[in-house]
Structure formats: structure tokens, C-alpha cells
Amino acid sequence: MSPITTALASANDADRLADIRVEAMRPSLQAAGRFDRDRARARFLVAFRPEDTRLILAAGVVIGFVVVRHRDDHMYLDQLCVSPAHQGGGAGRHIVRMIQDEARSEGLPLRLMALNVSRANAFYVSCGFRALSSDALDTQYEWRPDAP
């Protein structure tokens, strides 16, 4: 695996990141019976805030992105998308550990939500997150800096 780095996104990155999101989320959204390319792009673009978004780079090439929103009482890992060609190589785990280190330094829990049918559930559990609640579509997770 090439060294993984991050860089702050800019407004000019929106379309490229929307495409990465569509491809990264396609299997989960299809499994949930909710895949619609245009809707997936639009959902990303309407909520895109460059100041909350970091590009994930391997050897200087954008392979994904992460969106972290800071709240008063927690950090929210809103999106972590790695392009399918780069999944399984450790980039996502590296980024989660980096965000966990930031949450630890701020003394805040880190929360996220994953589609129930997504492989991401097992990934986040393996990163130390625990399920808080779930509904028909999603499971809410939390990682606490003081957890064993």
C-alpha cells in the first residue's frame, strides 16, 4: 500500500467526489434496493462542505474522501468513501484510526451511521465501534476514546 495522506477538499472537488461516492456506495445501495445514481450524486452535492471534507490520497492520487462534522458533544463521521479499486488495502482503516486519534485528542466520542446491508458494518465494528441503535435501514455506531 502506498502511504496514505489527506488534503483539504475544495469546491472544485465536488463532482469528482460525488462520482467516487456513487461507485463506493453502489453495492450497499443496490443491496438495499435504493440505488439511483442521480439521487446518490445529488444527496452528496447538496450537503457538500469542503471545510468538512478531506481527500484521501495514495501516492498523491485521490482514491477517496472522508467527511467529518464537528458537533458540540461528538464528532460525526458522515462519510468515508474509498473508490472500489482501492478498497481492501487498508486506506479506510488508516483514515478511521486518524479520525479516532483526533476524537481522542478532543476527548469526544465519534459517531457514524451505516446501511444495515453494507459491508461497512463489520468494518466499523472491527475498528472498535459499537452499535447504539438501528432501524429498518441504518445502524448508528459510536466509538469512545475511553473504551477499552
PDB file of C-alpha atoms in Angstrom:
ATOM      1  CA  MET A   1       0.000   0.000   0.000  1.00  0.00           C
ATOM      2  CA  SER A   2       1.270   3.473  -0.866  1.00  0.00           C
ATOM      3  CA  PRO A   3       1.477   5.933   2.016  1.00  0.00           C
ATOM      4  CA  ILE A   4      -1.967   7.380   2.711  1.00  0.00           C
ATOM      5  CA  THR A   5      -2.268  11.116   3.209  1.00  0.00           C
ATOM      6  CA  THR A   6      -5.114  13.592   3.314  1.00  0.00           C
ATOM      7  CA  ALA A   7      -5.645  17.084   1.951  1.00  0.00           C
ATOM      8  CA  LEU A   8      -8.457  19.542   2.476  1.00  0.00           C
ATOM      9  CA  ALA A   9     -11.028  19.408  -0.318  1.00  0.00           C
ATOM     10  CA  SER A  10     -12.042  22.444  -2.330  1.00  0.00           C
ATOM     11  CA  ALA A  11     -15.289  23.373  -4.045  1.00  0.00           C
ATOM     12  CA  ASN A  12     -13.717  22.201  -7.321  1.00  0.00           C
ATOM     13  CA  ASP A  13     -13.583  18.621  -5.977  1.00  0.00           C
ATOM     14  CA  ALA A  14     -17.358  18.225  -5.604  1.00  0.00           C
ATOM     15  CA  ASP A  15     -18.139  16.421  -8.871  1.00  0.00           C
ATOM     16  CA  ARG A  16     -15.182  14.047  -8.637  1.00  0.00           C
ATOM     17  CA  LEU A  17     -16.067  13.140  -5.041  1.00  0.00           C
ATOM     18  CA  ALA A  18     -19.724  12.636  -5.935  1.00  0.00           C
ATOM     19  CA  ASP A  19     -18.607  10.095  -8.555  1.00  0.00           C
ATOM     20  CA  ILE A  20     -16.418   8.281  -6.014  1.00  0.00           C
ATOM     21  CA  ARG A  21     -19.354   8.192  -3.580  1.00  0.00           C
ATOM     22  CA  VAL A  22     -21.674   6.696  -6.206  1.00  0.00           C
ATOM     23  CA  GLU A  23     -19.225   3.912  -7.051  1.00  0.00           C
ATOM     24  CA  ALA A  24     -18.250   3.205  -3.431  1.00  0.00           C
ATOM     25  CA  MET A  25     -21.870   3.099  -2.256  1.00  0.00           C
ATOM     26  CA  ARG A  26     -23.288   1.259  -5.282  1.00  0.00           C
ATOM     27  CA  PRO A  27     -23.128  -2.300  -3.796  1.00  0.00           C
ATOM     28  CA  SER A  28     -24.754  -1.275  -0.497  1.00  0.00           C
ATOM     29  CA  LEU A  29     -27.430   0.847  -2.140  1.00  0.00           C
ATOM     30  CA  GLN A  30     -28.204  -1.915  -4.640  1.00  0.00           C
ATOM     31  CA  ALA A  31     -28.477  -4.462  -1.805  1.00  0.00           C
ATOM     32  CA  ALA A  32     -30.893  -2.108  -0.048  1.00  0.00           C
ATOM     33  CA  GLY A  33     -32.884  -1.676  -3.269  1.00  0.00           C
ATOM     34  CA  ARG A  34     -32.160   2.061  -3.213  1.00  0.00           C
ATOM     35  CA  PHE A  35     -29.534   2.641  -5.892  1.00  0.00           C
ATOM     36  CA  ASP A  36     -30.202   5.645  -8.078  1.00  0.00           C
ATOM     37  CA  ARG A  37     -27.053   7.228  -9.490  1.00  0.00           C
ATOM     38  CA  ASP A  38     -28.545  10.703  -9.906  1.00  0.00           C
ATOM     39  CA  ARG A  39     -30.088  10.693  -6.430  1.00  0.00           C
ATOM     40  CA  ALA A  40     -26.832   9.494  -4.838  1.00  0.00           C
ATOM     41  CA  ARG A  41     -24.877  12.270  -6.573  1.00  0.00           C
ATOM     42  CA  ALA A  42     -27.453  14.918  -5.677  1.00  0.00           C
ATOM     43  CA  ARG A  43     -27.514  13.869  -1.995  1.00  0.00           C
ATOM     44  CA  PHE A  44     -23.761  14.287  -1.828  1.00  0.00           C
ATOM     45  CA  LEU A  45     -23.639  17.586  -3.711  1.00  0.00           C
ATOM     46  CA  VAL A  46     -26.381  19.287  -1.685  1.00  0.00           C
ATOM     47  CA  ALA A  47     -24.576  18.502   1.602  1.00  0.00           C
ATOM     48  CA  PHE A  48     -21.000  19.015   0.348  1.00  0.00           C
ATOM     49  CA  ARG A  49     -18.954  21.325   2.559  1.00  0.00           C
ATOM     50  CA  PRO A  50     -15.288  21.473   1.558  1.00  0.00           C
ATOM     51  CA  GLU A  51     -14.294  22.597   5.055  1.00  0.00           C
ATOM     52  CA  ASP A  52     -15.539  19.259   6.483  1.00  0.00           C
ATOM     53  CA  THR A  53     -14.106  17.137   3.674  1.00  0.00           C
ATOM     54  CA  ARG A  54     -10.633  15.695   3.232  1.00  0.00           C
ATOM     55  CA  LEU A  55      -9.342  13.971   0.144  1.00  0.00           C
ATOM     56  CA  ILE A  56      -7.711  10.587   0.706  1.00  0.00           C
ATOM     57  CA  LEU A  57      -4.568  10.246  -1.379  1.00  0.00           C
ATOM     58  CA  ALA A  58      -2.287   7.310  -2.140  1.00  0.00           C
ATOM     59  CA  ALA A  59       0.982   8.336  -3.770  1.00  0.00           C
ATOM     60  CA  GLY A  60      -0.620  11.720  -4.467  1.00  0.00           C
ATOM     61  CA  VAL A  61      -3.643  10.260  -6.305  1.00  0.00           C
ATOM     62  CA  VAL A  62      -7.166  10.836  -4.956  1.00  0.00           C
ATOM     63  CA  ILE A  63      -8.601   7.442  -4.016  1.00  0.00           C
ATOM     64  CA  GLY A  64     -11.443   8.613  -1.800  1.00  0.00           C
ATOM     65  CA  PHE A  65     -12.601  11.119   0.764  1.00  0.00           C
ATOM     66  CA  VAL A  66     -13.756  11.457   4.343  1.00  0.00           C
ATOM     67  CA  VAL A  67     -16.309  13.894   5.777  1.00  0.00           C
ATOM     68  CA  VAL A  68     -16.146  14.662   9.496  1.00  0.00           C
ATOM     69  CA  ARG A  69     -18.577  17.084  11.084  1.00  0.00           C
ATOM     70  CA  HIS A  70     -17.755  18.572  14.469  1.00  0.00           C
ATOM     71  CA  ARG A  71     -20.625  18.795  16.961  1.00  0.00           C
ATOM     72  CA  ASP A  72     -20.634  20.199  20.492  1.00  0.00           C
ATOM     73  CA  ASP A  73     -20.640  16.786  22.160  1.00  0.00           C
ATOM     74  CA  HIS A  74     -19.180  14.470  19.481  1.00  0.00           C
ATOM     75  CA  MET A  75     -17.537  14.168  16.105  1.00  0.00           C
ATOM     76  CA  TYR A  76     -19.644  12.697  13.311  1.00  0.00           C
ATOM     77  CA  LEU A  77     -18.003  10.565  10.649  1.00  0.00           C
ATOM     78  CA  ASP A  78     -20.539  11.445   7.984  1.00  0.00           C
ATOM     79  CA  GLN A  79     -18.905   9.692   5.044  1.00  0.00           C
ATOM     80  CA  LEU A  80     -15.883   7.555   4.331  1.00  0.00           C
ATOM     81  CA  CYS A  81     -15.673   6.573   0.681  1.00  0.00           C
ATOM     82  CA  VAL A  82     -12.777   4.789  -0.969  1.00  0.00           C
ATOM     83  CA  SER A  83     -13.009   4.025  -4.675  1.00  0.00           C
ATOM     84  CA  PRO A  84     -13.690   0.316  -5.287  1.00  0.00           C
ATOM     85  CA  ALA A  85     -10.315  -0.204  -6.977  1.00  0.00           C
ATOM     86  CA  HIS A  86      -8.599   0.819  -3.715  1.00  0.00           C
ATOM     87  CA  GLN A  87     -10.846  -0.898  -1.171  1.00  0.00           C
ATOM     88  CA  GLY A  88      -9.400  -3.647   0.977  1.00  0.00           C
ATOM     89  CA  GLY A  89      -5.883  -2.214   1.008  1.00  0.00           C
ATOM     90  CA  GLY A  90      -6.001  -0.574   4.419  1.00  0.00           C
ATOM     91  CA  ALA A  91      -6.695   3.034   3.395  1.00  0.00           C
ATOM     92  CA  GLY A  92     -10.094   3.149   5.140  1.00  0.00           C
ATOM     93  CA  ARG A  93      -8.700   1.650   8.352  1.00  0.00           C
ATOM     94  CA  HIS A  94      -5.824   4.157   8.282  1.00  0.00           C
ATOM     95  CA  ILE A  95      -8.285   7.048   7.949  1.00  0.00           C
ATOM     96  CA  VAL A  96     -10.556   5.741  10.727  1.00  0.00           C
ATOM     97  CA  ARG A  97      -7.570   5.481  13.085  1.00  0.00           C
ATOM     98  CA  MET A  98      -6.552   9.023  12.154  1.00  0.00           C
ATOM     99  CA  ILE A  99     -10.064  10.339  12.917  1.00  0.00           C
ATOM    100  CA  GLN A 100     -10.161   8.328  16.157  1.00  0.00           C
ATOM    101  CA  ASP A 101      -6.865   9.958  17.182  1.00  0.00           C
ATOM    102  CA  GLU A 102      -8.421  13.377  16.539  1.00  0.00           C
ATOM    103  CA  ALA A 103     -11.504  12.457  18.577  1.00  0.00           C
ATOM    104  CA  ARG A 104      -9.266  11.157  21.376  1.00  0.00           C
ATOM    105  CA  SER A 105      -7.273  14.391  21.429  1.00  0.00           C
ATOM    106  CA  GLU A 106     -10.524  16.360  21.689  1.00  0.00           C
ATOM    107  CA  GLY A 107     -11.961  13.973  24.285  1.00  0.00           C
ATOM    108  CA  LEU A 108     -15.060  13.392  22.149  1.00  0.00           C
ATOM    109  CA  PRO A 109     -16.889  10.267  21.006  1.00  0.00           C
ATOM    110  CA  LEU A 110     -17.003   9.538  17.302  1.00  0.00           C
ATOM    111  CA  ARG A 111     -20.354   8.577  15.785  1.00  0.00           C
ATOM    112  CA  LEU A 112     -21.496   7.339  12.402  1.00  0.00           C
ATOM    113  CA  MET A 113     -24.316   5.577  10.605  1.00  0.00           C
ATOM    114  CA  ALA A 114     -24.145   2.669   8.140  1.00  0.00           C
ATOM    115  CA  LEU A 115     -26.714   0.992   5.940  1.00  0.00           C
ATOM    116  CA  ASN A 116     -27.669  -2.334   7.537  1.00  0.00           C
ATOM    117  CA  VAL A 117     -26.878  -4.267   4.343  1.00  0.00           C
ATOM    118  CA  SER A 118     -23.428  -2.710   3.963  1.00  0.00           C
ATOM    119  CA  ARG A 119     -20.115  -4.498   4.492  1.00  0.00           C
ATOM    120  CA  ALA A 120     -19.146  -1.304   6.316  1.00  0.00           C
ATOM    121  CA  ASN A 121     -20.879  -2.599   9.467  1.00  0.00           C
ATOM    122  CA  ALA A 122     -18.300  -5.342  10.037  1.00  0.00           C
ATOM    123  CA  PHE A 123     -15.521  -2.902   9.171  1.00  0.00           C
ATOM    124  CA  TYR A 124     -16.617  -0.332  11.752  1.00  0.00           C
ATOM    125  CA  VAL A 125     -17.104  -2.987  14.440  1.00  0.00           C
ATOM    126  CA  SER A 126     -13.556  -4.201  13.709  1.00  0.00           C
ATOM    127  CA  CYS A 127     -12.392  -0.602  14.267  1.00  0.00           C
ATOM    128  CA  GLY A 128     -13.878  -0.575  17.765  1.00  0.00           C
ATOM    129  CA  PHE A 129     -17.289   0.992  17.125  1.00  0.00           C
ATOM    130  CA  ARG A 130     -20.319  -0.366  18.947  1.00  0.00           C
ATOM    131  CA  ALA A 131     -23.898  -0.288  17.724  1.00  0.00           C
ATOM    132  CA  LEU A 132     -26.140   2.159  19.577  1.00  0.00           C
ATOM    133  CA  SER A 133     -29.405   1.679  17.704  1.00  0.00           C
ATOM    134  CA  SER A 134     -30.826   0.577  14.399  1.00  0.00           C
ATOM    135  CA  ASP A 135     -33.940   0.860  12.300  1.00  0.00           C
ATOM    136  CA  ALA A 136     -35.095  -0.816   9.098  1.00  0.00           C
ATOM    137  CA  LEU A 137     -32.335   0.840   7.025  1.00  0.00           C
ATOM    138  CA  ASP A 138     -29.448   2.010   9.192  1.00  0.00           C
ATOM    139  CA  THR A 139     -27.396   1.280  12.286  1.00  0.00           C
ATOM    140  CA  GLN A 140     -25.964   4.054  14.452  1.00  0.00           C
ATOM    141  CA  TYR A 141     -22.466   3.432  15.861  1.00  0.00           C
ATOM    142  CA  GLU A 142     -20.234   5.087  18.409  1.00  0.00           C
ATOM    143  CA  TRP A 143     -16.568   4.859  19.326  1.00  0.00           C
ATOM    144  CA  ARG A 144     -15.454   6.334  22.619  1.00  0.00           C
ATOM    145  CA  PRO A 145     -11.873   7.418  23.305  1.00  0.00           C
ATOM    146  CA  ASP A 146     -12.074   5.906  26.789  1.00  0.00           C
ATOM    147  CA  ALA A 147     -13.326   2.497  25.597  1.00  0.00           C
ATOM    148  CA  PRO A 148     -11.000  -0.497  26.044  1.00  0.00           C
TER     149      PRO A 148
END
